[in-house]
Amino acid sequence: EFLIDSSGLAGFLTWMGMAAAHLRFRRAYRAQGYDVRDLRYRADFFPFGPILAVVLCAVVIIGQNPTALLHGQWQQIVLTYLSVPLLLVLWLYYRLRYHTHLIPLEKVNLHGGQLKDDKEI
């Protein structure tokens, strides 16, 4: 049961991350003075689409086991939602271990892996 619940949650957490990355990419793209019309692919319903994706994924994640939530069945809640705190713990560990930080929109690398001195990553 845990494997089924965790794999389902992992998929929705991944889609939430992709939608959030899309929002941040577009904000960085505009912050650096680029015109969105120059993109080869533009999401027709931006920013509504990614925001809707984040909201719907959150609803699905919360609704993964509503009976356990409503009746306070803690064992089922832990089994169902263990992937969420696990993801947060791993993310926090990575962030602290490697001293990562949120890059300002104006400094996000939008050039496909090229550094300032044109060396490939």
PDB file of C-alpha atoms in Angstrom:
ATOM      1  CA  GLU A   1       0.000   0.000   0.000  1.00  0.00           C
ATOM      2  CA  PHE A   2       2.853   2.354   0.849  1.00  0.00           C
ATOM      3  CA  LEU A   3       4.521   1.791  -2.541  1.00  0.00           C
ATOM      4  CA  ILE A   4       1.306   2.525  -4.407  1.00  0.00           C
ATOM      5  CA  ASP A   5       0.616   5.672  -2.366  1.00  0.00           C
ATOM      6  CA  SER A   6       4.176   6.949  -2.597  1.00  0.00           C
ATOM      7  CA  SER A   7       4.446   6.389  -6.336  1.00  0.00           C
ATOM      8  CA  GLY A   8       1.182   8.255  -6.925  1.00  0.00           C
ATOM      9  CA  LEU A   9       2.259  11.138  -4.731  1.00  0.00           C
ATOM     10  CA  ALA A  10       5.678  11.264  -6.371  1.00  0.00           C
ATOM     11  CA  GLY A  11       4.044  11.720  -9.762  1.00  0.00           C
ATOM     12  CA  PHE A  12       1.877  14.587  -8.599  1.00  0.00           C
ATOM     13  CA  LEU A  13       4.756  16.225  -6.712  1.00  0.00           C
ATOM     14  CA  THR A  14       6.789  16.020  -9.921  1.00  0.00           C
ATOM     15  CA  TRP A  15       4.025  17.692 -11.951  1.00  0.00           C
ATOM     16  CA  MET A  16       3.739  20.420  -9.301  1.00  0.00           C
ATOM     17  CA  GLY A  17       7.481  21.002  -9.585  1.00  0.00           C
ATOM     18  CA  MET A  18       7.310  21.240 -13.371  1.00  0.00           C
ATOM     19  CA  ALA A  19       4.460  23.754 -13.227  1.00  0.00           C
ATOM     20  CA  ALA A  20       6.356  25.848 -10.665  1.00  0.00           C
ATOM     21  CA  ALA A  21       9.497  25.677 -12.836  1.00  0.00           C
ATOM     22  CA  HIS A  22       7.497  26.863 -15.844  1.00  0.00           C
ATOM     23  CA  LEU A  23       6.179  29.851 -13.887  1.00  0.00           C
ATOM     24  CA  ARG A  24       9.679  30.748 -12.697  1.00  0.00           C
ATOM     25  CA  PHE A  25      11.194  30.305 -16.156  1.00  0.00           C
ATOM     26  CA  ARG A  26       8.713  32.703 -17.729  1.00  0.00           C
ATOM     27  CA  ARG A  27       9.251  35.252 -14.962  1.00  0.00           C
ATOM     28  CA  ALA A  28      13.036  35.030 -15.449  1.00  0.00           C
ATOM     29  CA  TYR A  29      12.651  35.248 -19.232  1.00  0.00           C
ATOM     30  CA  ARG A  30      10.686  38.488 -18.964  1.00  0.00           C
ATOM     31  CA  ALA A  31      12.887  39.875 -16.169  1.00  0.00           C
ATOM     32  CA  GLN A  32      15.915  39.550 -18.457  1.00  0.00           C
ATOM     33  CA  GLY A  33      14.232  41.606 -21.157  1.00  0.00           C
ATOM     34  CA  TYR A  34      13.266  38.820 -23.561  1.00  0.00           C
ATOM     35  CA  ASP A  35      10.007  38.893 -25.461  1.00  0.00           C
ATOM     36  CA  VAL A  36       7.775  35.880 -24.858  1.00  0.00           C
ATOM     37  CA  ARG A  37       6.799  35.912 -28.546  1.00  0.00           C
ATOM     38  CA  ASP A  38      10.373  34.813 -29.368  1.00  0.00           C
ATOM     39  CA  LEU A  39       9.888  31.440 -27.668  1.00  0.00           C
ATOM     40  CA  ARG A  40       9.414  28.496 -30.016  1.00  0.00           C
ATOM     41  CA  TYR A  41       6.671  27.131 -27.811  1.00  0.00           C
ATOM     42  CA  ARG A  42       4.328  29.264 -25.770  1.00  0.00           C
ATOM     43  CA  ALA A  43       1.722  27.850 -23.433  1.00  0.00           C
ATOM     44  CA  ASP A  44      -1.580  29.272 -24.630  1.00  0.00           C
ATOM     45  CA  PHE A  45      -3.123  29.723 -21.211  1.00  0.00           C
ATOM     46  CA  PHE A  46      -0.093  31.040 -19.314  1.00  0.00           C
ATOM     47  CA  PRO A  47      -0.116  31.746 -16.349  1.00  0.00           C
ATOM     48  CA  PHE A  48      -3.518  30.125 -15.814  1.00  0.00           C
ATOM     49  CA  GLY A  49      -2.341  26.662 -16.955  1.00  0.00           C
ATOM     50  CA  PRO A  50       0.606  26.198 -14.584  1.00  0.00           C
ATOM     51  CA  ILE A  51      -1.292  27.750 -11.681  1.00  0.00           C
ATOM     52  CA  LEU A  52      -4.221  25.423 -12.349  1.00  0.00           C
ATOM     53  CA  ALA A  53      -1.804  22.482 -12.516  1.00  0.00           C
ATOM     54  CA  VAL A  54      -0.305  23.358  -9.118  1.00  0.00           C
ATOM     55  CA  VAL A  55      -3.744  23.774  -7.544  1.00  0.00           C
ATOM     56  CA  LEU A  56      -5.157  20.568  -9.037  1.00  0.00           C
ATOM     57  CA  CYS A  57      -2.086  18.566  -8.031  1.00  0.00           C
ATOM     58  CA  ALA A  58      -2.410  19.918  -4.481  1.00  0.00           C
ATOM     59  CA  VAL A  59      -6.102  18.960  -4.439  1.00  0.00           C
ATOM     60  CA  VAL A  60      -5.287  15.445  -5.663  1.00  0.00           C
ATOM     61  CA  ILE A  61      -2.485  15.070  -3.115  1.00  0.00           C
ATOM     62  CA  ILE A  62      -4.722  16.198  -0.253  1.00  0.00           C
ATOM     63  CA  GLY A  63      -7.566  14.070  -1.579  1.00  0.00           C
ATOM     64  CA  GLN A  64      -5.386  10.968  -1.827  1.00  0.00           C
ATOM     65  CA  ASN A  65      -7.000   9.567   1.340  1.00  0.00           C
ATOM     66  CA  PRO A  66      -9.763  11.894   2.563  1.00  0.00           C
ATOM     67  CA  THR A  67     -11.334   9.258   4.806  1.00  0.00           C
ATOM     68  CA  ALA A  68      -8.172   8.967   6.886  1.00  0.00           C
ATOM     69  CA  LEU A  69      -7.924  12.747   7.132  1.00  0.00           C
ATOM     70  CA  LEU A  70     -11.543  13.197   8.196  1.00  0.00           C
ATOM     71  CA  HIS A  71     -11.480  10.408  10.773  1.00  0.00           C
ATOM     72  CA  GLY A  72      -7.960  11.063  12.101  1.00  0.00           C
ATOM     73  CA  GLN A  73      -6.626   7.625  11.200  1.00  0.00           C
ATOM     74  CA  TRP A  74      -2.980   8.487  11.810  1.00  0.00           C
ATOM     75  CA  GLN A  75      -1.504   5.223  10.584  1.00  0.00           C
ATOM     76  CA  GLN A  76      -3.254   5.611   7.224  1.00  0.00           C
ATOM     77  CA  ILE A  77      -2.338   9.300   7.056  1.00  0.00           C
ATOM     78  CA  VAL A  78       1.345   8.486   7.593  1.00  0.00           C
ATOM     79  CA  LEU A  79       1.274   5.700   5.008  1.00  0.00           C
ATOM     80  CA  THR A  80      -0.518   7.853   2.463  1.00  0.00           C
ATOM     81  CA  TYR A  81       1.379  11.116   2.853  1.00  0.00           C
ATOM     82  CA  LEU A  82       4.866   9.970   3.903  1.00  0.00           C
ATOM     83  CA  SER A  83       6.296  11.020   0.532  1.00  0.00           C
ATOM     84  CA  VAL A  84       5.560  14.697   1.184  1.00  0.00           C
ATOM     85  CA  PRO A  85       7.668  15.101   4.360  1.00  0.00           C
ATOM     86  CA  LEU A  86      10.299  12.797   2.872  1.00  0.00           C
ATOM     87  CA  LEU A  87      10.594  15.078  -0.155  1.00  0.00           C
ATOM     88  CA  LEU A  88      10.839  18.139   2.095  1.00  0.00           C
ATOM     89  CA  VAL A  89      13.528  16.526   4.274  1.00  0.00           C
ATOM     90  CA  LEU A  90      15.594  15.494   1.236  1.00  0.00           C
ATOM     91  CA  TRP A  91      15.212  18.937  -0.347  1.00  0.00           C
ATOM     92  CA  LEU A  92      16.241  20.667   2.883  1.00  0.00           C
ATOM     93  CA  TYR A  93      19.220  18.328   3.297  1.00  0.00           C
ATOM     94  CA  TYR A  94      20.395  19.046  -0.257  1.00  0.00           C
ATOM     95  CA  ARG A  95      19.925  22.758   0.223  1.00  0.00           C
ATOM     96  CA  LEU A  96      21.919  22.822   3.469  1.00  0.00           C
ATOM     97  CA  ARG A  97      24.576  20.345   2.336  1.00  0.00           C
ATOM     98  CA  TYR A  98      25.382  22.105  -0.926  1.00  0.00           C
ATOM     99  CA  HIS A  99      24.542  25.658   0.181  1.00  0.00           C
ATOM    100  CA  THR A 100      22.094  26.225  -2.656  1.00  0.00           C
ATOM    101  CA  HIS A 101      19.917  29.292  -2.873  1.00  0.00           C
ATOM    102  CA  LEU A 102      17.215  30.731  -5.094  1.00  0.00           C
ATOM    103  CA  ILE A 103      18.861  32.515  -8.004  1.00  0.00           C
ATOM    104  CA  PRO A 104      17.503  36.022  -8.670  1.00  0.00           C
ATOM    105  CA  LEU A 105      15.392  36.191 -11.823  1.00  0.00           C
ATOM    106  CA  GLU A 106      17.853  38.525 -13.524  1.00  0.00           C
ATOM    107  CA  LYS A 107      20.709  36.006 -13.060  1.00  0.00           C
ATOM    108  CA  VAL A 108      18.974  32.771 -14.085  1.00  0.00           C
ATOM    109  CA  ASN A 109      20.952  31.060 -16.860  1.00  0.00           C
ATOM    110  CA  LEU A 110      18.623  30.869 -19.870  1.00  0.00           C
ATOM    111  CA  HIS A 111      21.282  29.940 -22.415  1.00  0.00           C
ATOM    112  CA  GLY A 112      21.297  26.153 -22.352  1.00  0.00           C
ATOM    113  CA  GLY A 113      24.318  25.364 -20.214  1.00  0.00           C
ATOM    114  CA  GLN A 114      26.761  28.057 -21.324  1.00  0.00           C
ATOM    115  CA  LEU A 115      28.636  29.982 -18.693  1.00  0.00           C
ATOM    116  CA  LYS A 116      29.637  33.635 -18.981  1.00  0.00           C
ATOM    117  CA  ASP A 117      32.978  32.745 -20.550  1.00  0.00           C
ATOM    118  CA  ASP A 118      31.186  30.445 -23.067  1.00  0.00           C
ATOM    119  CA  LYS A 119      32.528  27.231 -21.520  1.00  0.00           C
ATOM    120  CA  GLU A 120      30.110  24.336 -21.691  1.00  0.00           C
ATOM    121  CA  ILE A 121      28.916  22.916 -18.389  1.00  0.00           C
TER     122      ILE A 121
END
